[in-house]
Coordinates of C-alpha atoms in Angstrom, one line a residue:
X1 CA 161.1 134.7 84.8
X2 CA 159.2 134.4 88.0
X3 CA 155.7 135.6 88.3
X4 CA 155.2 136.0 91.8
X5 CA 154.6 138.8 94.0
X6 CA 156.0 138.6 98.1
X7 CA 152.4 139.0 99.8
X8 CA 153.0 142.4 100.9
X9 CA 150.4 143.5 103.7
X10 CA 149.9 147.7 103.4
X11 CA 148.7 148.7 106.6
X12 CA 145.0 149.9 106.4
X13 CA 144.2 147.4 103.5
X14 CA 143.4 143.9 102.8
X15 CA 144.9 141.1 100.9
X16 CA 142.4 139.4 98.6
X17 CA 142.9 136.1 99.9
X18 CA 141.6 137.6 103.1
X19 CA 138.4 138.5 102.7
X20 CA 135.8 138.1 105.6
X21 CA 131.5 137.5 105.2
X22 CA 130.5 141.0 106.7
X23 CA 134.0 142.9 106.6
X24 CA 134.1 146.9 105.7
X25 CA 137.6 146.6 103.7
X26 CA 140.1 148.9 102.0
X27 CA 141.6 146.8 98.8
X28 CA 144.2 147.4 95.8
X29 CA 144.0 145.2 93.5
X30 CA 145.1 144.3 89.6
X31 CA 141.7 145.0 87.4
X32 CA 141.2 141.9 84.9
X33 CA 137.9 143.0 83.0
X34 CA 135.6 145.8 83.2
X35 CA 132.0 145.4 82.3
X36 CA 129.6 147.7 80.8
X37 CA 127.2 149.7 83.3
X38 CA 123.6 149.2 83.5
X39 CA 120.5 149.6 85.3
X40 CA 120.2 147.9 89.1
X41 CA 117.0 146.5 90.0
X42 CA 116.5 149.2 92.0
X43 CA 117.1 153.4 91.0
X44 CA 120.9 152.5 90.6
X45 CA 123.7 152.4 88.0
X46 CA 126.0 149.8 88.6
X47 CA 129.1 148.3 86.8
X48 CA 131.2 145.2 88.0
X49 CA 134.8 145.0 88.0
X50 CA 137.3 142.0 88.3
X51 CA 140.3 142.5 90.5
X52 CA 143.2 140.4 91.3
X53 CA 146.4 140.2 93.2
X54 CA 149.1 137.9 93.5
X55 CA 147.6 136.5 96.9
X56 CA 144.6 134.9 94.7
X57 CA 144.6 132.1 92.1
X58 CA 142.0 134.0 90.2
X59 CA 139.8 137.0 90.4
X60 CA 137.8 139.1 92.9
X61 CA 134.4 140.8 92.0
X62 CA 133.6 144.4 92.6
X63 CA 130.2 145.6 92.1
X64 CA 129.9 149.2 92.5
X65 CA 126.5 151.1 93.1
X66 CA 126.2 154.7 92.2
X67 CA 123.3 157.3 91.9
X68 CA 124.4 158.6 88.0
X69 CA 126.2 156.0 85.6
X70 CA 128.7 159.2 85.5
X71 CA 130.0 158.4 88.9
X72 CA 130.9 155.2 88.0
X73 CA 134.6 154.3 87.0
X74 CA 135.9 152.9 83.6
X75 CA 138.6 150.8 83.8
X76 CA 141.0 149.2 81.0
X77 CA 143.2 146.4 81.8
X78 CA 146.0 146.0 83.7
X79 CA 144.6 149.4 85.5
X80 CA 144.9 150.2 89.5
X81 CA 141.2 149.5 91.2
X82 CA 141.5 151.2 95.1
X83 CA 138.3 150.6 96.8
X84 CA 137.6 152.0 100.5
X85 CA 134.4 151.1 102.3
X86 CA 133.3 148.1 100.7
X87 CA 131.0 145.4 101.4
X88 CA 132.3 141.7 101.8
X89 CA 129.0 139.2 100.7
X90 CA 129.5 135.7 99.6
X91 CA 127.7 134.4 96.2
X92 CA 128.1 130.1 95.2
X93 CA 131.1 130.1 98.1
X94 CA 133.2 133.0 96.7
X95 CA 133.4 136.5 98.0
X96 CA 132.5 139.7 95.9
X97 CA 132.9 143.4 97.2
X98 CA 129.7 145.4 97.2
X99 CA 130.8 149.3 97.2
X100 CA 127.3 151.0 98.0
X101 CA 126.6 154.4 97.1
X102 CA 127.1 156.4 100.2
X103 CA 129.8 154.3 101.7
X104 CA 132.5 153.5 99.6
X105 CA 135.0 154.8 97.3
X106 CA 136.5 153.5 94.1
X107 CA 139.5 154.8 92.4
X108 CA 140.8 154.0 89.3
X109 CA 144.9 154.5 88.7
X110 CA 146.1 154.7 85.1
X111 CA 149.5 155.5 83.4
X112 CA 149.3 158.6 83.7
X113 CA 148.8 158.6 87.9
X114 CA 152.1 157.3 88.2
X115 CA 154.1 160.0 86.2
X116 CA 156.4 161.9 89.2
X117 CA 154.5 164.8 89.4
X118 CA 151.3 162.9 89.9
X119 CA 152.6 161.0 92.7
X120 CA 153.7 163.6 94.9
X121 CA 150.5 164.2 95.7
X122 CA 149.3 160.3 96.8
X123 CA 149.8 158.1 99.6
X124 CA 153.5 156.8 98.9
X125 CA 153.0 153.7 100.3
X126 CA 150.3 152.2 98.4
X127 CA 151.4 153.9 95.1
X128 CA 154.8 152.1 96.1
X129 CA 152.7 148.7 96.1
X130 CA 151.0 149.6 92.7
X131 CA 154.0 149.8 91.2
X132 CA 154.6 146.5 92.4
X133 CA 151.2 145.2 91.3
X134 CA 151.9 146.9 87.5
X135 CA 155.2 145.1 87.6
X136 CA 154.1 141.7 88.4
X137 CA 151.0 141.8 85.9
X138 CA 153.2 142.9 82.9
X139 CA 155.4 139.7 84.3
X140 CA 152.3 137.7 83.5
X141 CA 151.4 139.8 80.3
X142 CA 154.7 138.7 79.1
X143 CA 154.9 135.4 79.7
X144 CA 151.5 134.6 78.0
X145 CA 153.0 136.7 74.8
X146 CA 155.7 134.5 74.9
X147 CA 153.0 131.2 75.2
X148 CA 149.8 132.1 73.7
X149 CA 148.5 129.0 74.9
X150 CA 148.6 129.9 78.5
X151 CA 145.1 131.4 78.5
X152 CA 142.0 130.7 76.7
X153 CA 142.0 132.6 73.1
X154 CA 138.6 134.2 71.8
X155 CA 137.1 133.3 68.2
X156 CA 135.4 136.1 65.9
X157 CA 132.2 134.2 66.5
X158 CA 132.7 134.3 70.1
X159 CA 133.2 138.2 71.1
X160 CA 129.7 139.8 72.5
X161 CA 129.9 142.9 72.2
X162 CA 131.8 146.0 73.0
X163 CA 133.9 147.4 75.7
X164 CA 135.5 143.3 76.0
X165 CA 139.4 142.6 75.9
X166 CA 140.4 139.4 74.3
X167 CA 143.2 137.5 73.2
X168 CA 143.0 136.4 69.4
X169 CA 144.9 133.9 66.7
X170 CA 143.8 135.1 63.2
X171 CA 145.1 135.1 59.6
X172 CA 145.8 139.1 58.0
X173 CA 143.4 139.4 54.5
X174 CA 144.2 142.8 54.5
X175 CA 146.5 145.6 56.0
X176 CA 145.9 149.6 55.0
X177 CA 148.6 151.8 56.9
X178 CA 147.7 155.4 57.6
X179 CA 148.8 158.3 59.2
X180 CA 148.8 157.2 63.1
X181 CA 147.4 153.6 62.3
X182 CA 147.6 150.4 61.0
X183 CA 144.2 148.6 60.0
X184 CA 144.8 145.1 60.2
X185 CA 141.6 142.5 58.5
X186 CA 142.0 139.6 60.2
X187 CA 139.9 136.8 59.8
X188 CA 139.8 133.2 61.8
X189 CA 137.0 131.8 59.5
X190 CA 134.6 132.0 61.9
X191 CA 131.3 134.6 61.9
X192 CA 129.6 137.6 63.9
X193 CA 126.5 139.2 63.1
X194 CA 127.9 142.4 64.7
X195 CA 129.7 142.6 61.9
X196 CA 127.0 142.6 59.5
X197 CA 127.4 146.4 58.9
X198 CA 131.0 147.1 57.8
X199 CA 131.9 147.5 53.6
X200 CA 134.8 147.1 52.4
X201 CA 136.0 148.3 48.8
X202 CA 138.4 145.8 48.6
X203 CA 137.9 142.5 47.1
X204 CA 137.5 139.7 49.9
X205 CA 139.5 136.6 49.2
X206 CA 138.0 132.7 49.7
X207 CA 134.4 133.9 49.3
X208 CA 134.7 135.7 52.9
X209 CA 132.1 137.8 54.0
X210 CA 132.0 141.3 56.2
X211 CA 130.9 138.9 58.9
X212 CA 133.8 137.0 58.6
X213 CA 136.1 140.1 58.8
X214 CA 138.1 141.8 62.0
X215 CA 139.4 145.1 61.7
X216 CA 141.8 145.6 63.8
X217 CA 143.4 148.9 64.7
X218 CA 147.0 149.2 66.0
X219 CA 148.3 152.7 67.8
X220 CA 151.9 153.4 68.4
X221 CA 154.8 150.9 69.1
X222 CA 152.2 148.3 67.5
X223 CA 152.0 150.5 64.3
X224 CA 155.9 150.8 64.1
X225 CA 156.0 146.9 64.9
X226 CA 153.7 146.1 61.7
X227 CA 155.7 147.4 59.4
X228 CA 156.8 144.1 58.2
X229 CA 153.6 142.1 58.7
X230 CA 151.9 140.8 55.3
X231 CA 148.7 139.8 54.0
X232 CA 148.6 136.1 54.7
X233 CA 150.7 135.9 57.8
X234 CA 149.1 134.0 61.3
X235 CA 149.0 136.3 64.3
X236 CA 148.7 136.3 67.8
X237 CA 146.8 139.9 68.9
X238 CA 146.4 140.1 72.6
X239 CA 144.2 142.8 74.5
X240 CA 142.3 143.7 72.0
X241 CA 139.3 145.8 73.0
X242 CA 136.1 145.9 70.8
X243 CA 134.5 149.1 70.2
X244 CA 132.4 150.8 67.6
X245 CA 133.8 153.4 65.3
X246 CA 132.7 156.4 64.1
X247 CA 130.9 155.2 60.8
X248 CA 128.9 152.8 63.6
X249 CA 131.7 149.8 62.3
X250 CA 132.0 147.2 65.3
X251 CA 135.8 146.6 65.4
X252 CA 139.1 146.3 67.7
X253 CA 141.8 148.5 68.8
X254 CA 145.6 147.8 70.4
X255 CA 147.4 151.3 71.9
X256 CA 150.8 151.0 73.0
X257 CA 152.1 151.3 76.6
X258 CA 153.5 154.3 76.9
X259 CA 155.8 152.7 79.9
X260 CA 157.0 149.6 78.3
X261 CA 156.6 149.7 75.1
X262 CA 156.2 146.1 74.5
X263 CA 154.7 144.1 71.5
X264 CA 150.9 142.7 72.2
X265 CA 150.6 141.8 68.3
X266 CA 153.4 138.9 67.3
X267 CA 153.4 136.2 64.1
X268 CA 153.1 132.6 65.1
X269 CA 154.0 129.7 63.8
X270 CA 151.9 127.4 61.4
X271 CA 152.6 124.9 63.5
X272 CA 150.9 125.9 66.7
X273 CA 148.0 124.3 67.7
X274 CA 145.8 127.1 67.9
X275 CA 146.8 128.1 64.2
X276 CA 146.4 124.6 63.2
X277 CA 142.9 124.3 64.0
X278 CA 142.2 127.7 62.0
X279 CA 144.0 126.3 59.1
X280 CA 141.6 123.4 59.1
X281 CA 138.5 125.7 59.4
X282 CA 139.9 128.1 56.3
X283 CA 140.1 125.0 54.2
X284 CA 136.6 123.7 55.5
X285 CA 135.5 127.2 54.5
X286 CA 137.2 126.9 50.7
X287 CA 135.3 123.7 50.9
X288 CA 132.2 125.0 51.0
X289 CA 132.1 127.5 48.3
X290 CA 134.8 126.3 45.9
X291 CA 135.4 122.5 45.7
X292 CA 132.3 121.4 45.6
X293 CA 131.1 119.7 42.9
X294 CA 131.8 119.9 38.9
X295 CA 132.3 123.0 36.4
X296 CA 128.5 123.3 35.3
X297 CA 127.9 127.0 34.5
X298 CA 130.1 129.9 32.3
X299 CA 129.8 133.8 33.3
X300 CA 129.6 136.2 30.2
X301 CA 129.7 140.0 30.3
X302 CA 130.0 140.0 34.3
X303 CA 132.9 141.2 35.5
X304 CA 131.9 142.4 39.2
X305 CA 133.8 141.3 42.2
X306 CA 133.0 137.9 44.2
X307 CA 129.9 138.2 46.6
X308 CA 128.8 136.1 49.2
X309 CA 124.9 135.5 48.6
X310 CA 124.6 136.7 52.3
X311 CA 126.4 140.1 51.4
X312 CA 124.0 140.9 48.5
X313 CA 120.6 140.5 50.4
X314 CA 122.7 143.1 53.3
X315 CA 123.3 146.0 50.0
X316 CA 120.4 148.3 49.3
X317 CA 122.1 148.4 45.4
X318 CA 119.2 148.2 42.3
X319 CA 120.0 147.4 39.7
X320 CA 123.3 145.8 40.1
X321 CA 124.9 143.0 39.3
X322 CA 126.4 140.3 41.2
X323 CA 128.5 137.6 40.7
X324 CA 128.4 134.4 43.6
X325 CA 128.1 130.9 44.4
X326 CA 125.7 128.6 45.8
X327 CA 123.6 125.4 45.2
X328 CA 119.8 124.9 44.0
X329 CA 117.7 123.5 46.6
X330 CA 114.1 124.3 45.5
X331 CA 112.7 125.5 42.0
X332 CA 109.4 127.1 41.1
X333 CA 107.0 125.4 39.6
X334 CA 107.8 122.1 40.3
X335 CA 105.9 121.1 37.1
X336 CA 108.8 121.7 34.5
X337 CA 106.4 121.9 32.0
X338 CA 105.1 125.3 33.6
X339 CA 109.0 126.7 32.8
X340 CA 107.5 127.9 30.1
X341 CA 104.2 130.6 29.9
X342 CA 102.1 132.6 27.7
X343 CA 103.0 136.0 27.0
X344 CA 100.8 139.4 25.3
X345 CA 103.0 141.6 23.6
X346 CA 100.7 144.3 23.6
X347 CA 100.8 143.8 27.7
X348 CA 103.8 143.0 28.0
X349 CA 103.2 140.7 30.9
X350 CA 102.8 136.7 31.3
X351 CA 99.0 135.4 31.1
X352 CA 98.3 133.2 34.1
X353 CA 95.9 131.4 33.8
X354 CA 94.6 127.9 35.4
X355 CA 94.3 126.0 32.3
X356 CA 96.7 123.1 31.7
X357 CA 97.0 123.3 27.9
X358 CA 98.8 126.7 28.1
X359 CA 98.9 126.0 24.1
X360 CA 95.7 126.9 23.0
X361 CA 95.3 130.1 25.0
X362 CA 94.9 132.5 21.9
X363 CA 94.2 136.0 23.5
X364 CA 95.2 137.9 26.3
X365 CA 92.3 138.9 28.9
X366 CA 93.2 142.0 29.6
X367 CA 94.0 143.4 26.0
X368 CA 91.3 145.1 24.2
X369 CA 93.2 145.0 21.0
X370 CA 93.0 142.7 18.2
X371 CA 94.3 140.8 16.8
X372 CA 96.0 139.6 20.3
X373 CA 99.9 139.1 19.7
X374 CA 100.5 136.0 22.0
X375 CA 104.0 134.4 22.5
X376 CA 105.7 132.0 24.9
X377 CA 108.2 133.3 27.4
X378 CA 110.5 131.2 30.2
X379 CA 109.1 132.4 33.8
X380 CA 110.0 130.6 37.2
X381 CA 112.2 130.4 39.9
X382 CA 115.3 128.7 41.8
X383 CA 116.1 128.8 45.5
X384 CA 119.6 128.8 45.6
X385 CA 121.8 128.7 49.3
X386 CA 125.2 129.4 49.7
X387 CA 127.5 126.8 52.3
X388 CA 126.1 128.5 55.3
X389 CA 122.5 128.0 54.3
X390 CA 121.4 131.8 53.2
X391 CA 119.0 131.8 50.5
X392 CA 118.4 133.4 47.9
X393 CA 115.3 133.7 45.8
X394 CA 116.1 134.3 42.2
X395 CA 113.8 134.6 39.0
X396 CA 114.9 133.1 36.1
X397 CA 112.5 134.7 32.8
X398 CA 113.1 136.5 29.6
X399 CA 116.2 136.7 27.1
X400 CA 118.5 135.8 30.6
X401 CA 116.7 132.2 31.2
X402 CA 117.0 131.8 27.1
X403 CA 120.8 132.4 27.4
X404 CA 121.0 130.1 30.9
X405 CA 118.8 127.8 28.9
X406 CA 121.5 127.2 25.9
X407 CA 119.3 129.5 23.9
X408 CA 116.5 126.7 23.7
X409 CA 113.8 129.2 22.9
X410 CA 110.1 128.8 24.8
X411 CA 108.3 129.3 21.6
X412 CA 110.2 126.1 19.7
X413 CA 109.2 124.6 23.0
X414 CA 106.0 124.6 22.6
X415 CA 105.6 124.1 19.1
X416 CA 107.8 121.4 18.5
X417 CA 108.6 117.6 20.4
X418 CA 112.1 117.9 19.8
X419 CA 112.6 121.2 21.5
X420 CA 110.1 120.4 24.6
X421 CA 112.7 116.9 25.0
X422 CA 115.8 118.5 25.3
X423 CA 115.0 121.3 27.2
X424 CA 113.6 118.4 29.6
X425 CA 116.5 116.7 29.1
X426 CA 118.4 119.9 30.5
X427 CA 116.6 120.7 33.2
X428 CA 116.6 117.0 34.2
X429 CA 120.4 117.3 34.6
X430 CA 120.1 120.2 36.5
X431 CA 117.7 119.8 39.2
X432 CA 118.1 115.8 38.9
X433 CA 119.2 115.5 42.8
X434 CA 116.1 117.2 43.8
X435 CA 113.5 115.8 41.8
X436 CA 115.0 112.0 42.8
X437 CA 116.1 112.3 46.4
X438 CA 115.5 116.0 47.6
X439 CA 119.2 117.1 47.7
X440 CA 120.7 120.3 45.9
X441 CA 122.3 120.5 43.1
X442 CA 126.1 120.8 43.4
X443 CA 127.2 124.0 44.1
X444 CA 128.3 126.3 41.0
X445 CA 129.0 130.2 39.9
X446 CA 126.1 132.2 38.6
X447 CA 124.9 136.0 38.5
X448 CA 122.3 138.1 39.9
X449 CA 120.6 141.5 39.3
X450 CA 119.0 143.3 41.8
X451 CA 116.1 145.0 40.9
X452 CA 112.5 146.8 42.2
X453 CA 109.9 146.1 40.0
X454 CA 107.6 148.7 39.1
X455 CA 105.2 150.3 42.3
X456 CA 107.5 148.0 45.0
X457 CA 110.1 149.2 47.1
X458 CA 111.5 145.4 47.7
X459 CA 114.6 144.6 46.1
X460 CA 114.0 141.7 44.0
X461 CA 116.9 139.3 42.0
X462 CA 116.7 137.6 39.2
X463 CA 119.5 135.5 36.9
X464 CA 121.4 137.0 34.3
X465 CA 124.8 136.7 32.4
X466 CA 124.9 132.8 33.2
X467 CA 124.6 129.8 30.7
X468 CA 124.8 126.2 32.2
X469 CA 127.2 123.6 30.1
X470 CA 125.8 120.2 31.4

């Protein structure tokens, strides 16, 4: 397969590779990326645009300078740029094209320009050479499909923003096929915030958040072409632009070329390079939430779907329930002793006070009745964080911290040695690595409920349907 082009010269316009400081040129060129418009320094809108032809090794820069951002062109890639009137300047020792406002024209040719009956109507010549142009860039198109490795491939964590094309290697989680689509979930076990706002229904294997996930959406030939791809497969996906979606979901879509119709979306093989390296970041990833460490906690009565700790401080749900995994890295108070505090019935809320001998407080402050009904109730908190460090406050009190506690109940505590010893003597195996070297704990499955107290609009969580087995 060759990839080159014979430098054709069109009379009236200018190679790329020819390019003089000062020049007023006419050029045709290849567009390779399309930026978003902004604001100039001045009253202008102005966009940039990347160009190339076969007589460069690389790419050309357009800026383009018009009074409304609605004058300015949108371009996808692989797209005809014609410019007339523009600018040569020099920036670091390459050239850019300046089109000014009142002096320059640029032209955008898509598909649809070169049907027959659109042509008739355009310059034959340089339509004849942007034929040639389309030609030789689907040359190169296909021969990086064929070797993803001949250009540099994007991560999840790496894409900006949208309006960006990118090449991809990602693993499928998930694949829903619709009417004209295919979604594709493709993950590469790296993370954006921009994707901080999409829910899914669906249960999200290895722990994987909706910051971890890709939707993908493929139109025409590249819908008919998935037909046979599966949940777990390795894919190359190249071209994909980023966009946001109607329900304000940042995500990715592939159309077809109505010309061609070739394939941008392939399987690779496991044994790539590129694929390798994802392989060793999915197992880091299981790493993180599932291998570490020993068995040391049971769930009862919580059957609710995995969820990253990151995931449930992003849901405006309360009360609900949560299942998840993470690590204790801080408790409240670090006196274990204080695990345990005074409690009116008639109140119904804990007595602080700033005595030390909580034992021989006898009456509640704030109750006017009497006798005062006083009792002992477990009331404090752990900080746990899941492998990528989100935290998550959680308080651990009433009948829940009993059941987490092996139902060693606060009043035996502190009415009896025995009692006071082994619930030291669990604790101690709990929070050991903290109180000894100031490490967490290992990491281990417990649930949450969410939950506004009374009078507060601030989604609390505290610790339920857990019991530890150390």
């Amino acid at each position: 397969m060759t990839l080159e082009l014979k430098r054709v010269k069109v009379e009236g316009y200018s190679l790329l590779s020819d390019l003089a400081m000062g020049e007023r040129v006419t050029v045709v060129g290849i567009v390779k990326l399309c930026s978003p418009l902004r604001r100039s320094k001045g009253p202008d809108w102005t966009r940039s645009i990347q160009i190339t032809d076969p007589s460069v090794n690389g790419k050309i820069t357009v800026i383009i300078f018009r009074a409304q951002h609605t004058d300015l062109p949108e371009a996808d890639i692989g797209s005809i740029f014609l410019g007339t009137g523009l600018r040569v300047n020099y920036f670091m020792n390459s050239p850019q094209l300046i089109a000014y406002k009142l002096e320059s024209t640029c032209t955008i040719l898509n598909d649809d320009d070169f049907r027959e009956n659109k042509m008739c109507n355009k310059d034959t010549k340089i339509m004849a050479y942007a034929k040639q142009l389309r030609n030789w860039w689907r040359n190169i198109e296909n021969f990086y499909i064929e070797a993803p490795k001949s250009r540099q491939l994007t991560t999840i964590a790496d894409i900006r923003g949208p309006n960006v094309f990118f090449d991809t290697i990602a693993e499928v989680v998930e694949i829903q096929r619709i009417e004209h689509t295919t979604e594709l979930f493709i993950t590469d076990y790296t993370r954006n915030e921009l994707l901080s706002n999409n829910n899914y229904v669906w249960n999200l294997p290895n722990e994987l958040g909706a910051c971890n996930i890709f939707q993908v959406s493929l139109w025409d030939e590249h819908m008919t072409d998935s037909q046979d791809f599966k949940v777990g497969m390795y894919l190359y996906l190249q071209n994909i632009r980023t966009k946001y979606n109607s329900f304000n979901h940042f995500q990715g879509v592939i159309h077809g070329d109505p010309e061609t119709r070739r394939t941008r979306v392939i399987q690779v093989d496991v044994e790539l390079p590129d694929v390798e390296e994802l392989i060793k970041r999915k197992e880091l990833f299981k790493k993180k939430f599932f291998s570490v460490g020993p068995r040391i906690t049971s769930i009862i009565d919580c059957r609710v779907k995995p969820t990253p700790i990151s995931d449930i401080l992003k849901s405006n749900e309360a009360p609900y329930k949560f299942f998840t995994r993470g690590r204790i890295f801080d408790y409240y108070p670090r006196d274990i002793e204080f695990f345990v505090q005074p409690y009116c019935v008639d109140c119904d809320d804990i007595i602080h006070s700033e005595t030390e001998n909580i034992k021989e407080i006898k009456k509640c402050p704030n109750s006017t009745n009497s006798p005062h009904t006083i009792t002992f109730v477990y009331d404090f908190f752990l900080l746990f964080e899941d492998g990528l460090g989100t935290t998550l406050p959680t308080l651990v009190s009433g009948p829940d911290a009993a059941r987490f506690l092996k139902q060693i109940l606060p009043a035996n505590v502190m009415q009896n040695e025995t009692s006071r010893q082994t619930l030291l003597n669990l604790t101690r195996k709990l929070l050991g690595n903290i109180i000894d070297h100031n490490e967490p704990t290992d990491f281990f499955d417990f649930c949450v409920e969410a939950y506004r107290p009374p009078g507060n609009s601030e989604i609390l969580y505290k610790l339920v349907n857990t019991v530890l087995e150390l």
